[in-house]
PDB file of C-alpha atoms in Angstrom:
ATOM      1  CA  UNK A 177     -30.300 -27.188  -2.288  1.00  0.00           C
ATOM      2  CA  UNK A 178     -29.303 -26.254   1.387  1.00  0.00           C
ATOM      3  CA  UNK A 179     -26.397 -24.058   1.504  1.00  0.00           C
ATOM      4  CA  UNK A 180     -24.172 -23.971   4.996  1.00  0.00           C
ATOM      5  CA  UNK A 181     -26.839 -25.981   6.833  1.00  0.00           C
ATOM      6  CA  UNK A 182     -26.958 -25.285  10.050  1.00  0.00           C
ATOM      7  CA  UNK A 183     -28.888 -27.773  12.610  1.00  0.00           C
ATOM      8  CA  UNK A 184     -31.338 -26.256  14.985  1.00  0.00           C
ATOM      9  CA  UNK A 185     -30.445 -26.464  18.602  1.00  0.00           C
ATOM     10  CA  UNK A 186     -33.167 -27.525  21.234  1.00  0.00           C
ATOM     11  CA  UNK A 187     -33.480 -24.655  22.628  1.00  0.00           C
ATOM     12  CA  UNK A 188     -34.317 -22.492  19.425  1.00  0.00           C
ATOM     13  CA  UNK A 189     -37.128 -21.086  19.504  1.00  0.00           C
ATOM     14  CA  UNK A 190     -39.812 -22.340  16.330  1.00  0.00           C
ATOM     15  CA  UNK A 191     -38.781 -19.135  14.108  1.00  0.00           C
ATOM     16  CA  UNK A 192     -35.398 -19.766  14.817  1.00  0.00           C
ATOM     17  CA  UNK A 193     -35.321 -23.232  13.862  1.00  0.00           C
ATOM     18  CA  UNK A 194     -37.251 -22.808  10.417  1.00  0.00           C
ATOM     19  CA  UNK A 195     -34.473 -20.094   9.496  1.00  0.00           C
ATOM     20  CA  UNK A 196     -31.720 -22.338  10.141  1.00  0.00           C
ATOM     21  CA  UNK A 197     -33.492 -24.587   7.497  1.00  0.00           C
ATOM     22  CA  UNK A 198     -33.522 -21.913   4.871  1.00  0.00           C
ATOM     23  CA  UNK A 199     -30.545 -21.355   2.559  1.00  0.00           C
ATOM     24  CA  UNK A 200     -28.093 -19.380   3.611  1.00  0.00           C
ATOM     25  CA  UNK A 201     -28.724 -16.742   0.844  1.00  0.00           C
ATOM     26  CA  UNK A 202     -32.087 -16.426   2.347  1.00  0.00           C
ATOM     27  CA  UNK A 203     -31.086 -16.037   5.924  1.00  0.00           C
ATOM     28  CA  UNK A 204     -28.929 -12.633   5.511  1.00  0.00           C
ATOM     29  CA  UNK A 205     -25.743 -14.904   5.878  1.00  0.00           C
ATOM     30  CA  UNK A 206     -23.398 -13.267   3.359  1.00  0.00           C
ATOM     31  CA  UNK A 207     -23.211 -15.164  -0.443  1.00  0.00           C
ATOM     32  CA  UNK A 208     -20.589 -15.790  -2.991  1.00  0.00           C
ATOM     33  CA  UNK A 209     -21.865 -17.006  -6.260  1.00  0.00           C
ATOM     34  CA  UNK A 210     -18.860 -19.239  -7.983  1.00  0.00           C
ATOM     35  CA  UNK A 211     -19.114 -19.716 -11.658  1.00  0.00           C
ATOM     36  CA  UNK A 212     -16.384 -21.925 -13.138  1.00  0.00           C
ATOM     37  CA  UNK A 213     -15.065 -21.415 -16.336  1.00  0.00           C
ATOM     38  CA  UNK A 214     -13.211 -24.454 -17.633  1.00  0.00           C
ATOM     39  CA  UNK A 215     -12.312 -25.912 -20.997  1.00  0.00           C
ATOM     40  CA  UNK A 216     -10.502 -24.387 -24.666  1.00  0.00           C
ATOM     41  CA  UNK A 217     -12.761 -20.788 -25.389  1.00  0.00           C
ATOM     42  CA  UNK A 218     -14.325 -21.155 -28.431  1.00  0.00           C
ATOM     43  CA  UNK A 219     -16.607 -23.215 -30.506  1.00  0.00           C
ATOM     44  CA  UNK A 220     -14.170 -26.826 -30.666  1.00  0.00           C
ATOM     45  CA  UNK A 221     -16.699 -29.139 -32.544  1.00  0.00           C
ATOM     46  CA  UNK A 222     -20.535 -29.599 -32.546  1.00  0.00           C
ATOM     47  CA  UNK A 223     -20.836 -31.967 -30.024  1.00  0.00           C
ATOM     48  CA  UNK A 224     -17.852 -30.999 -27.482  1.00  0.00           C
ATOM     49  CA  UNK A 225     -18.296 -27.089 -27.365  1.00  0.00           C
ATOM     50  CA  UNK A 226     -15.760 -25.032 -26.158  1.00  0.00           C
ATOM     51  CA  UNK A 227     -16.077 -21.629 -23.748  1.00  0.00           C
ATOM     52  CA  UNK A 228     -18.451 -19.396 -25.708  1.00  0.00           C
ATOM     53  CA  UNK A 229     -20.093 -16.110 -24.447  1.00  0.00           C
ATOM     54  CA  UNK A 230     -23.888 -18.045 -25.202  1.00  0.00           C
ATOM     55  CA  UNK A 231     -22.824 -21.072 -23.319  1.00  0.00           C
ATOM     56  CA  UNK A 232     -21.788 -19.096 -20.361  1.00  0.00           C
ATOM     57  CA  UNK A 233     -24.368 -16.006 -20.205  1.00  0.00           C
ATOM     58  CA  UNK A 234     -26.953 -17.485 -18.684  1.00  0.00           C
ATOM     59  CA  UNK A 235     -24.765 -18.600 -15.893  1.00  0.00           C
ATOM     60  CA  UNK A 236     -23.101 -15.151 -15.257  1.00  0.00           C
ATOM     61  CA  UNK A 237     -26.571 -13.228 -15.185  1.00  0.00           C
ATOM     62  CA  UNK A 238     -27.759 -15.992 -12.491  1.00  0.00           C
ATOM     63  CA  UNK A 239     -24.713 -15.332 -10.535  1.00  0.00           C
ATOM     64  CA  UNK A 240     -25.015 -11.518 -10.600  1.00  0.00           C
ATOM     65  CA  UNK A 241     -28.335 -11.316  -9.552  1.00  0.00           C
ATOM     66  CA  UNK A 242     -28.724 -13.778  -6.284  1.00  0.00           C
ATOM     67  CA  UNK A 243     -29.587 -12.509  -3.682  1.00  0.00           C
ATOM     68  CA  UNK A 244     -27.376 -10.879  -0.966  1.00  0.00           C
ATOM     69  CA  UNK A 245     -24.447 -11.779  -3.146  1.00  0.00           C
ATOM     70  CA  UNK A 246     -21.422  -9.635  -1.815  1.00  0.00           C
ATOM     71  CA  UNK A 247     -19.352 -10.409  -4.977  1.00  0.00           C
ATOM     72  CA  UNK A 248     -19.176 -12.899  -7.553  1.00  0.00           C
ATOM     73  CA  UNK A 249     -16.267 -15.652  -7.743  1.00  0.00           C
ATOM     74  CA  UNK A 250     -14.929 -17.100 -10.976  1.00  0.00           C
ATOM     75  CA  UNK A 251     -12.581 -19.886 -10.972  1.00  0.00           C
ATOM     76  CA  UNK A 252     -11.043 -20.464 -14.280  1.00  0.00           C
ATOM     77  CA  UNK A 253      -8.987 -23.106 -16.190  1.00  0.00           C
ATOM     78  CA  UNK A 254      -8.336 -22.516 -19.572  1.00  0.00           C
ATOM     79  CA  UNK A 255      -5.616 -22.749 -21.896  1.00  0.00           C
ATOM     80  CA  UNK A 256      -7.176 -19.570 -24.411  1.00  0.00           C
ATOM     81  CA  UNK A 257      -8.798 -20.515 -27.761  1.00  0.00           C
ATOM     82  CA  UNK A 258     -10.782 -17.883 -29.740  1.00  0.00           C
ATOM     83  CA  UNK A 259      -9.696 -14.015 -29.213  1.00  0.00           C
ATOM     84  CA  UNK A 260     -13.006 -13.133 -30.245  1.00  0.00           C
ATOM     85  CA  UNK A 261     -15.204 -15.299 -27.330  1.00  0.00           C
ATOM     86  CA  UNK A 262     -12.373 -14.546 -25.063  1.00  0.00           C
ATOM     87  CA  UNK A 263     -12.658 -10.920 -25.382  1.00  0.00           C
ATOM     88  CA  UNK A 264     -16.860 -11.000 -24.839  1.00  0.00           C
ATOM     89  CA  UNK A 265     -16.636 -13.064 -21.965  1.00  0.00           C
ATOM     90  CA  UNK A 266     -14.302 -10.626 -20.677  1.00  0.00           C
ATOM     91  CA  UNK A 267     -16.769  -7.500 -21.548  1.00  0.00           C
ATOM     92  CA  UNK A 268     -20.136  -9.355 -20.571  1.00  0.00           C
ATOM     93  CA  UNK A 269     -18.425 -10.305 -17.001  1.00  0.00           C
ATOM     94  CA  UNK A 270     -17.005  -6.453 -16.291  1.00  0.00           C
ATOM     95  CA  UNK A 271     -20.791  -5.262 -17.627  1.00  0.00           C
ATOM     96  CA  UNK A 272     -22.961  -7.007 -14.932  1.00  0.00           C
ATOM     97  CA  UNK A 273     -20.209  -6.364 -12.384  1.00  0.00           C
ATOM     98  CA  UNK A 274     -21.345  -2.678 -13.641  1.00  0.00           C
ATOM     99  CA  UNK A 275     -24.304  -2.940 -13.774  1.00  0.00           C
ATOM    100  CA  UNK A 276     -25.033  -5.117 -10.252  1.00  0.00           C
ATOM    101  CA  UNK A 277     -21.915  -3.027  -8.458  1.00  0.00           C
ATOM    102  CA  UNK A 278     -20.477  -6.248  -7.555  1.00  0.00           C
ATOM    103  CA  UNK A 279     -16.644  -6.907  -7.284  1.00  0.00           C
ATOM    104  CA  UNK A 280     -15.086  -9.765  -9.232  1.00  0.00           C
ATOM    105  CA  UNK A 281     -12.769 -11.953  -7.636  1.00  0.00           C
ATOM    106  CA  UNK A 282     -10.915 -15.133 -10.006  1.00  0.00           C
ATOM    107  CA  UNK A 283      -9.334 -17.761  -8.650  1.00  0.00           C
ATOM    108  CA  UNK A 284      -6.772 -19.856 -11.298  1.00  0.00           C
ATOM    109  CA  UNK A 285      -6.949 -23.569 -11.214  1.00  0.00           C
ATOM    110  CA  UNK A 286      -4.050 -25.083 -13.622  1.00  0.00           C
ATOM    111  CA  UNK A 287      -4.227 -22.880 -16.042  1.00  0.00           C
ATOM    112  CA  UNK A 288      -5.254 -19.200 -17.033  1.00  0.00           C
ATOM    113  CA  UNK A 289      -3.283 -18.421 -20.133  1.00  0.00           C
ATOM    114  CA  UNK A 290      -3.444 -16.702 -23.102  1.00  0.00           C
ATOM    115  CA  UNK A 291      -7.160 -16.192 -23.671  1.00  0.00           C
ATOM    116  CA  UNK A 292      -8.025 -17.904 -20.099  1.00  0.00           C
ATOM    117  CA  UNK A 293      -5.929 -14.967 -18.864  1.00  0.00           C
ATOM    118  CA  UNK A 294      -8.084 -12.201 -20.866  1.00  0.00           C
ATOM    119  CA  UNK A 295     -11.409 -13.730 -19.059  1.00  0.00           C
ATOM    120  CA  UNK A 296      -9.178 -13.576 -15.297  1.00  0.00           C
ATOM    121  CA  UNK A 297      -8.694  -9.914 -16.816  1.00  0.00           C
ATOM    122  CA  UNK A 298     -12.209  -9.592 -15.837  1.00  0.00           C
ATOM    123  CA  UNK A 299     -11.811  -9.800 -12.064  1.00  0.00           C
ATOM    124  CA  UNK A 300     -11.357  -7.008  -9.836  1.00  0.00           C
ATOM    125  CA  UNK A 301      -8.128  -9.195  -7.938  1.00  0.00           C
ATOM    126  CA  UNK A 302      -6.479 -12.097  -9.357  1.00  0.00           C
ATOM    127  CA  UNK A 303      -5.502 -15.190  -7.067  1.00  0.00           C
ATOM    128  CA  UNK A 304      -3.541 -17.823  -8.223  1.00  0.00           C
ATOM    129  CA  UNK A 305      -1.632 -21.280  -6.790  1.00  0.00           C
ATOM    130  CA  UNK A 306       1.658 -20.905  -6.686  1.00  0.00           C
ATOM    131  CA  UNK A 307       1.721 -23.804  -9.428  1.00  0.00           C
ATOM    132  CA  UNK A 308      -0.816 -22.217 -11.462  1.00  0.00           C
ATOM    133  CA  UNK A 309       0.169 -21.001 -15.170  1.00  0.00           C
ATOM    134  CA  UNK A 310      -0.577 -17.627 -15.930  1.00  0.00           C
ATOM    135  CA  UNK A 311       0.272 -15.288 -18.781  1.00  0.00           C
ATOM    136  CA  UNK A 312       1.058 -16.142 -22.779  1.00  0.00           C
ATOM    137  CA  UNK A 313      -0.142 -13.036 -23.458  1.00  0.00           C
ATOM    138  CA  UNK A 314       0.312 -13.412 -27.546  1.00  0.00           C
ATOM    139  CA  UNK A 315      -1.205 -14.993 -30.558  1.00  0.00           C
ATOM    140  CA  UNK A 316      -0.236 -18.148 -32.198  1.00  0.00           C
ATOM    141  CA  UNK A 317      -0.952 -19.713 -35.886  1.00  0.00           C
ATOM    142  CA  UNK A 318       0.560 -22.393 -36.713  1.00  0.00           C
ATOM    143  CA  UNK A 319       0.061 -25.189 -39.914  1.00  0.00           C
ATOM    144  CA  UNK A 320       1.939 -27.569 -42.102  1.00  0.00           C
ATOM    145  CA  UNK A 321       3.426 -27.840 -45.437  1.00  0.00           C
ATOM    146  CA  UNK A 322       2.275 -31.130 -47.358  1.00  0.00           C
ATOM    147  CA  UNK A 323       2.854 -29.928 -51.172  1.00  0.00           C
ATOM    148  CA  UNK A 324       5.681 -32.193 -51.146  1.00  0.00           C
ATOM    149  CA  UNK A 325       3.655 -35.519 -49.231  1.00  0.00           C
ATOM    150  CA  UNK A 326       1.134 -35.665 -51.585  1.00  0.00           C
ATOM    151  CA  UNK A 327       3.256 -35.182 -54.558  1.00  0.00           C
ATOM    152  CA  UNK A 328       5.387 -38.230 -53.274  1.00  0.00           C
ATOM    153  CA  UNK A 329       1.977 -40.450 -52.539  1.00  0.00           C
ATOM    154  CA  UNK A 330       0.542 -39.370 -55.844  1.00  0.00           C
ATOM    155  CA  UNK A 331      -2.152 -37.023 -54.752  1.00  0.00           C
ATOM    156  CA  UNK A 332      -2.995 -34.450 -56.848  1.00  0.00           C
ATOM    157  CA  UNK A 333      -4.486 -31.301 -55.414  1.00  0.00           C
ATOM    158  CA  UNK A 334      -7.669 -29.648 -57.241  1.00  0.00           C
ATOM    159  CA  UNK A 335      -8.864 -26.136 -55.697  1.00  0.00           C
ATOM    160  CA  UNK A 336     -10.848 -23.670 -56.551  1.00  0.00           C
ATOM    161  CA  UNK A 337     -11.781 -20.579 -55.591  1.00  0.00           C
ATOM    162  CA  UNK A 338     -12.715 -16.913 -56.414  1.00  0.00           C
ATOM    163  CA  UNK A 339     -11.317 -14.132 -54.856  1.00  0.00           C
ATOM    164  CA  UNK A 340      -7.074 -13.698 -55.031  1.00  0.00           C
ATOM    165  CA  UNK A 341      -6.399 -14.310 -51.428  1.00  0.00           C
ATOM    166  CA  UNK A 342      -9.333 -17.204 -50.444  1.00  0.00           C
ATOM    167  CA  UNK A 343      -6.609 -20.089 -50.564  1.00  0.00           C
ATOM    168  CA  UNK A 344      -4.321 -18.390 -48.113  1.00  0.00           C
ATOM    169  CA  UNK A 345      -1.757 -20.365 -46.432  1.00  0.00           C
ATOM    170  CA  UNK A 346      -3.481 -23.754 -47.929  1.00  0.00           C
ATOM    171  CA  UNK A 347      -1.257 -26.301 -46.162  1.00  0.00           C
ATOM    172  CA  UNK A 348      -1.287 -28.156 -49.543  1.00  0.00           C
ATOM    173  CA  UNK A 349      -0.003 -25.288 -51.652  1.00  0.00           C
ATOM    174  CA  UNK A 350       3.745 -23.947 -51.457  1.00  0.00           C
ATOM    175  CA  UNK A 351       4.114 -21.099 -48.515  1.00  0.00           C
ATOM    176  CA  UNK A 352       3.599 -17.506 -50.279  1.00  0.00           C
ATOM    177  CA  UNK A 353       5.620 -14.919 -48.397  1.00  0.00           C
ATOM    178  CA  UNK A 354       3.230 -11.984 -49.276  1.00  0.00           C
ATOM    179  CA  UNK A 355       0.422 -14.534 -47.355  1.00  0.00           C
ATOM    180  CA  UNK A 356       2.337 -14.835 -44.217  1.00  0.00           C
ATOM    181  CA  UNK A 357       3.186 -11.407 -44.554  1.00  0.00           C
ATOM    182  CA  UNK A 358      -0.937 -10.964 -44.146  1.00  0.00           C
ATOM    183  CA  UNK A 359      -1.201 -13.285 -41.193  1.00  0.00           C
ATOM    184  CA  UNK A 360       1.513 -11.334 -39.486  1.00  0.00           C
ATOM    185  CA  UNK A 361      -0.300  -8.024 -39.341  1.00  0.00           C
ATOM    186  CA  UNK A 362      -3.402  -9.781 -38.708  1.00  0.00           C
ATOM    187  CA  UNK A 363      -1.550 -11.090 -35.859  1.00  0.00           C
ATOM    188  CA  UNK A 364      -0.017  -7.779 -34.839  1.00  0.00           C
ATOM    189  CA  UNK A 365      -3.435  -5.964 -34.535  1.00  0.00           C
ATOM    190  CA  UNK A 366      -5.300  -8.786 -32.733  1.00  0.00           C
ATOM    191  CA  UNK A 367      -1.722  -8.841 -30.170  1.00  0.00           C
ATOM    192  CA  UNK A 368      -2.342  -4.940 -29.704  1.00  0.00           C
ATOM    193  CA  UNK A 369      -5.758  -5.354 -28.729  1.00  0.00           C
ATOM    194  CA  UNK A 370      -4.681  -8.081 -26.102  1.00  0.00           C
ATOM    195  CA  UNK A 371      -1.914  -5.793 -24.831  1.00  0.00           C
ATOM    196  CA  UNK A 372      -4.206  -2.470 -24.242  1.00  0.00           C
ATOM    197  CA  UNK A 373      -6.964  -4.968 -22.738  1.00  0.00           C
ATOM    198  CA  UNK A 374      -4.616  -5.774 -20.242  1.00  0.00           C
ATOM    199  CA  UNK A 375      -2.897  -2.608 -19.342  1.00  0.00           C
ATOM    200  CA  UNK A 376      -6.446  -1.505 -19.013  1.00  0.00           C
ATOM    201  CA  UNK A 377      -7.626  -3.885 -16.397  1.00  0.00           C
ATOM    202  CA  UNK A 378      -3.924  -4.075 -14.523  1.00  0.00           C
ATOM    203  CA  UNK A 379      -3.133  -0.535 -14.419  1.00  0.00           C
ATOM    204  CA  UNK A 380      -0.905   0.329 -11.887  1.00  0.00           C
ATOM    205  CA  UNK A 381      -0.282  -3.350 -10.785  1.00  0.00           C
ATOM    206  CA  UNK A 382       1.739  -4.716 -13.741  1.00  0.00           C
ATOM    207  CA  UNK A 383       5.279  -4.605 -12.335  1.00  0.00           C
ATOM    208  CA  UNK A 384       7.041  -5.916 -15.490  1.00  0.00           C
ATOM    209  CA  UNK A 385       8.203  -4.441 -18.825  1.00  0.00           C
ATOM    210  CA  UNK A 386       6.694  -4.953 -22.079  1.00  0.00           C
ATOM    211  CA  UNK A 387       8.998  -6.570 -23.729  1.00  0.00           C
ATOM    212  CA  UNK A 388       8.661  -9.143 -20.842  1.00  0.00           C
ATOM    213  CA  UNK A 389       4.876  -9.425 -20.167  1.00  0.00           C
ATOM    214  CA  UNK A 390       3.876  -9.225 -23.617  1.00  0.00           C
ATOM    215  CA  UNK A 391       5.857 -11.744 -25.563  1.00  0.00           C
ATOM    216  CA  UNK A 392       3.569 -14.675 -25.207  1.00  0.00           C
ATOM    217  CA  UNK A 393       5.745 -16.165 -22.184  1.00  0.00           C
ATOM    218  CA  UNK A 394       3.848 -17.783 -19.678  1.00  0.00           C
ATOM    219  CA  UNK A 395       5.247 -17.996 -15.429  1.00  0.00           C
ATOM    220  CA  UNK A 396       4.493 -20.115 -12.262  1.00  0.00           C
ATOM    221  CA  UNK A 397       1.993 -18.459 -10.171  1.00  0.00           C
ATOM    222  CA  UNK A 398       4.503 -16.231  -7.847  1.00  0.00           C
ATOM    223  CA  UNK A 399       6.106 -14.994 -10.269  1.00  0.00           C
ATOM    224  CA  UNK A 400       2.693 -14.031 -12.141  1.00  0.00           C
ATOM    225  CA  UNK A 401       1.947 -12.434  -8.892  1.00  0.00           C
ATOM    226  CA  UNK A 402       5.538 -10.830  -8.849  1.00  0.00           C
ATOM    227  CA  UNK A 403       5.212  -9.392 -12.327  1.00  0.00           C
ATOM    228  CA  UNK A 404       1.387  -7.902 -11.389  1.00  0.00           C
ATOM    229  CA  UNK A 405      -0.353 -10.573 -13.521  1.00  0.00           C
ATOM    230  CA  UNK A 406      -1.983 -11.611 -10.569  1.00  0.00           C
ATOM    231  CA  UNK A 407      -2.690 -10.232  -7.080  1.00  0.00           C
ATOM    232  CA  UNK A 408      -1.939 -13.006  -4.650  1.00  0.00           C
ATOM    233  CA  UNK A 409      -1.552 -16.456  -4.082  1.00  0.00           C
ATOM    234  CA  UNK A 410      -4.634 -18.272  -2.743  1.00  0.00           C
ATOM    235  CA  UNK A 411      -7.630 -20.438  -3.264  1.00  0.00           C
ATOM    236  CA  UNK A 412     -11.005 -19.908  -3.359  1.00  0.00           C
ATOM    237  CA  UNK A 413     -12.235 -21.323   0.432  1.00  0.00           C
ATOM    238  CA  UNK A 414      -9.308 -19.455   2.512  1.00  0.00           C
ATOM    239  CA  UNK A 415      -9.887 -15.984   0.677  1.00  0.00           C
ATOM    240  CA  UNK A 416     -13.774 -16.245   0.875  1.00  0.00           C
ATOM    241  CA  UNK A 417     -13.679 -17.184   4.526  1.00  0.00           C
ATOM    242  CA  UNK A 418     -10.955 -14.082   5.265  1.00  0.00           C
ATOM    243  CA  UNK A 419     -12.897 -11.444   3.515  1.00  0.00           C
ATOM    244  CA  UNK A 420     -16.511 -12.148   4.115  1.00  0.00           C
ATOM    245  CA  UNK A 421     -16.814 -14.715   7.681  1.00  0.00           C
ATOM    246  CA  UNK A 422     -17.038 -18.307   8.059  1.00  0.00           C
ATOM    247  CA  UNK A 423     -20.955 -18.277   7.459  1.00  0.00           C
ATOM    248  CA  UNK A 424     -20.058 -17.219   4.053  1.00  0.00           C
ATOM    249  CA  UNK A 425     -22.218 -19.547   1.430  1.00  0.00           C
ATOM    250  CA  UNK A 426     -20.059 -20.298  -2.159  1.00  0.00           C
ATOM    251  CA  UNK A 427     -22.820 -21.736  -3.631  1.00  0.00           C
ATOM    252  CA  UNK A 428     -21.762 -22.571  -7.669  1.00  0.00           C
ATOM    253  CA  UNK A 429     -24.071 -21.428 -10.536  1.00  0.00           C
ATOM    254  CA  UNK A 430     -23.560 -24.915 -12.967  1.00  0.00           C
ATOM    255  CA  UNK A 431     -24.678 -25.012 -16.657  1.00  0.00           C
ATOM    256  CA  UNK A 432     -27.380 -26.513 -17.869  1.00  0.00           C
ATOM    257  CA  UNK A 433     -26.617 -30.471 -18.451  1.00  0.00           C
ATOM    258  CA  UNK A 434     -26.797 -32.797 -20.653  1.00  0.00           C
ATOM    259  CA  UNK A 435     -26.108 -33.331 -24.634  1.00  0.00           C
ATOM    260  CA  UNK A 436     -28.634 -31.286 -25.869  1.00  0.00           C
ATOM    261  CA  UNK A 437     -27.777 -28.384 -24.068  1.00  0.00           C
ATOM    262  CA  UNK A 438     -24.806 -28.581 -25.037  1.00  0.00           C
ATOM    263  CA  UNK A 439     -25.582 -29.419 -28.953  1.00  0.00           C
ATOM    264  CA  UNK A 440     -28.659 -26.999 -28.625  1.00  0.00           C
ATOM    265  CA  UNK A 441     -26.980 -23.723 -27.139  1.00  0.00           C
ATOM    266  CA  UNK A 442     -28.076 -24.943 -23.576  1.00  0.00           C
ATOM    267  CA  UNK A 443     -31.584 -25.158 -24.200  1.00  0.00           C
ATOM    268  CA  UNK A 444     -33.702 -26.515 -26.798  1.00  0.00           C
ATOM    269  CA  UNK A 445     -36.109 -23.402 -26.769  1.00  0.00           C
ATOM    270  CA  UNK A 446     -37.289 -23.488 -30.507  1.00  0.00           C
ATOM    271  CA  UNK A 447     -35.951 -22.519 -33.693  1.00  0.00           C
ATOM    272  CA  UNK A 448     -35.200 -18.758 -32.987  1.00  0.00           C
ATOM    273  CA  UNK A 449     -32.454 -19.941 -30.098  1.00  0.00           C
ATOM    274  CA  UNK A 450     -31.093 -21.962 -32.418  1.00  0.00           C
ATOM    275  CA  UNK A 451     -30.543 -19.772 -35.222  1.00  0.00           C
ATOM    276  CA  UNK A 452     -29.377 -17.179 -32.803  1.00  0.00           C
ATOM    277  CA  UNK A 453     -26.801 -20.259 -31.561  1.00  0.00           C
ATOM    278  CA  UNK A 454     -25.892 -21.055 -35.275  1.00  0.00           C
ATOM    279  CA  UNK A 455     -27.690 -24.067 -35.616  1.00  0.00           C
ATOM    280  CA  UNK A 456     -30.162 -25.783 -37.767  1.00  0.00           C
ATOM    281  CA  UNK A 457     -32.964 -27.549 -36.597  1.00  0.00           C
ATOM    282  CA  UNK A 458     -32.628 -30.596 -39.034  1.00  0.00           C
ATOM    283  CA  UNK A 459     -30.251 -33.696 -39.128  1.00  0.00           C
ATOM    284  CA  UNK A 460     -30.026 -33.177 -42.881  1.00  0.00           C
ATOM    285  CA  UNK A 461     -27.980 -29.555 -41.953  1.00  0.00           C
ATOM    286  CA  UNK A 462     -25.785 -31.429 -39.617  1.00  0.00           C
ATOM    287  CA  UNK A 463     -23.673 -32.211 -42.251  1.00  0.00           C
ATOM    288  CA  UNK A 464     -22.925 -28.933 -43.109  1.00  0.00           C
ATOM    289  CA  UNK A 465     -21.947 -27.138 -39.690  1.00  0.00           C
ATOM    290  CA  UNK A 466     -19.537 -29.851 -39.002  1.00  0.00           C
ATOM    291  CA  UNK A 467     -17.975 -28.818 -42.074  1.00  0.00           C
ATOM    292  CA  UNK A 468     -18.606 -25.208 -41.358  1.00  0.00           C
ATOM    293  CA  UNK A 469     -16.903 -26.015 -37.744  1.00  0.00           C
ATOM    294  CA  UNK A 470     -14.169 -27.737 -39.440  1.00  0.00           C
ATOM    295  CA  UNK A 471     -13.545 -24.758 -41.578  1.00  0.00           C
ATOM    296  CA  UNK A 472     -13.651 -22.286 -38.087  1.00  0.00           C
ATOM    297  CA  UNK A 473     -11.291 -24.261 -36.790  1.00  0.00           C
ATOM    298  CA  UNK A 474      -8.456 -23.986 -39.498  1.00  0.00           C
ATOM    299  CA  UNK A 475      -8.965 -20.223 -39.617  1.00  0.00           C
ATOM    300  CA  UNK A 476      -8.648 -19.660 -35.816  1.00  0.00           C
ATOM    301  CA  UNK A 477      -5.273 -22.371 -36.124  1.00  0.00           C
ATOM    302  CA  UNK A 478      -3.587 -19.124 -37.741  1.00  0.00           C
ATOM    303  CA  UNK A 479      -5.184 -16.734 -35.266  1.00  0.00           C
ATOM    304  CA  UNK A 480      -5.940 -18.116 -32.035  1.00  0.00           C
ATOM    305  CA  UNK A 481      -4.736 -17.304 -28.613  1.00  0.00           C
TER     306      UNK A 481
END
């Protein structure tokens, strides 16, 4: 692919016109790698995957090393999912940006909240729309109580388990106090961590209190910028242009396509990619990571982002 074509003139001399039909990364004209980062973080079923530090690595490391790159450019939408993924996108991003001495710069589509706003943690300046949702900076859990449903339908509920605490919070099972007490500090801890990430990568720039920024409440994008959340309102074409020319080349580092990929970890490479991905190589296992997915799932209900 051709970035910034540029047409050769008549008069350009033969060198001069087989330059011009070079990318622009290969022509010294200064480059922006964009990686987008889109979608609920975490592993959502085995066919629709969500955000996941495997399904994005590849693309970072491609982005961090092109050549002449002058910074890298993520432009997220995502309304947070899993703490965990959230948290090693968020180290894997500021370790290449380390390791290549590259600054970060995220741009916020719709949405960068709760865990979507841990990943924009990542960049070095934070630009938003002034319509863009930013913040929740919190953890949810949420669940039902259906005792009484299947009591009334005639259901009778048959569980069994070893170990005193494995049924916790069973949505068919009367609420147990000393259980949500559990989920609480469970809560509390993984909220801490979330907190002191983001004090970390703000600093100096977070304008607000804690007992406003930190509550879960999510703002409008000037009034992220207002409270420090974010550094300024803009979008990803006007700020490139302004801090690196108009020659500047945004060219975007995709994913691999297609269902395999996805279903596969990206790439079907052979069995030892998809253990490392979680995955078994036979339809007859199917079966079981679906219910293994379903079973995710519930737990990260009580503590996602």
């Amino acid at each position: 692919m051709v970035d910034n074509l540029t047409q050769p003139s008549d008069a350009a001399g033969p060198f001069d016109r087989l330059k011009a039909l070079l990318p622009a990364r290969l022509r010294g004209a200064p480059v922006v790698p964009v990686v987008r980062l889109s979608g609920v973080i975490g592993a959502v079923t085995p066919l629709r995957p969500g955000l996941t530090l495997a399904g994005v690595a590849k693309m970072l490391e491609r982005a961090f090393s092109m050549r002449n790159a002058k910074a890298v450019a993520l432009v997220i939408n995502s309304p947070g999912g899993s703490p965990v993924q959230s948290r090693q996108i968020y180290l894997r991003i500021r370790q290449l940006a380390t390791e290549k001495k590259l600054p970060v710069l995220v741009f916020v589509e719709d949405v960068a909240a709760s865990g979507g706003y841990m990943i924009a943690c990542a960049g070095d300046e934070i630009f938003c729309d002034p319509s863009s949702i930013v913040g929740s900076i919190g953890v949810v859990g949420g669940s039902f109580g259906l005792q009484d449903l299947i009591k009334k339908i005639g259901v009778e509920r048959r569980l069994y388990t070893a170990g005193e605490h494995k049924a916790m919070l069973d949505p068919f099972l009367p609420e147990n106090p000393d259980d949500v007490a559990r989920l609480k500090k469970i809560q509390r801890e993984i909220h801490a961590l979330f907190i002191s990430l983001v004090k970390q990568s703000r600093t100096t720039k977070l304008k607000g209190a804690d007992d406003v920024l930190f509550t879960g409440e999510y703002w409008a994008g000037e009034t992220a910028v207002t409270l420090g959340l974010a550094d300024a309102i803009g979008d990803l074409r006007a700020v490139l242009r302004a801090r690196f020319g108009d020659k500047v080349a945004m060219p975007v580092v995709a994913p691999a396509g297609g269902l395999l990929s996805g279903l596969l970890g990206r790439k079907a490479a052979g069995a030892g990619s998809l253990a490392a991905e979680g995955w078994g190589l036979s339809w007859s296992g199917l079966a079981e990571e679906l219910i293994s997915a379903a079973e995710t799932r519930a737990i990260w209900a009580r503590f996602g982002f």
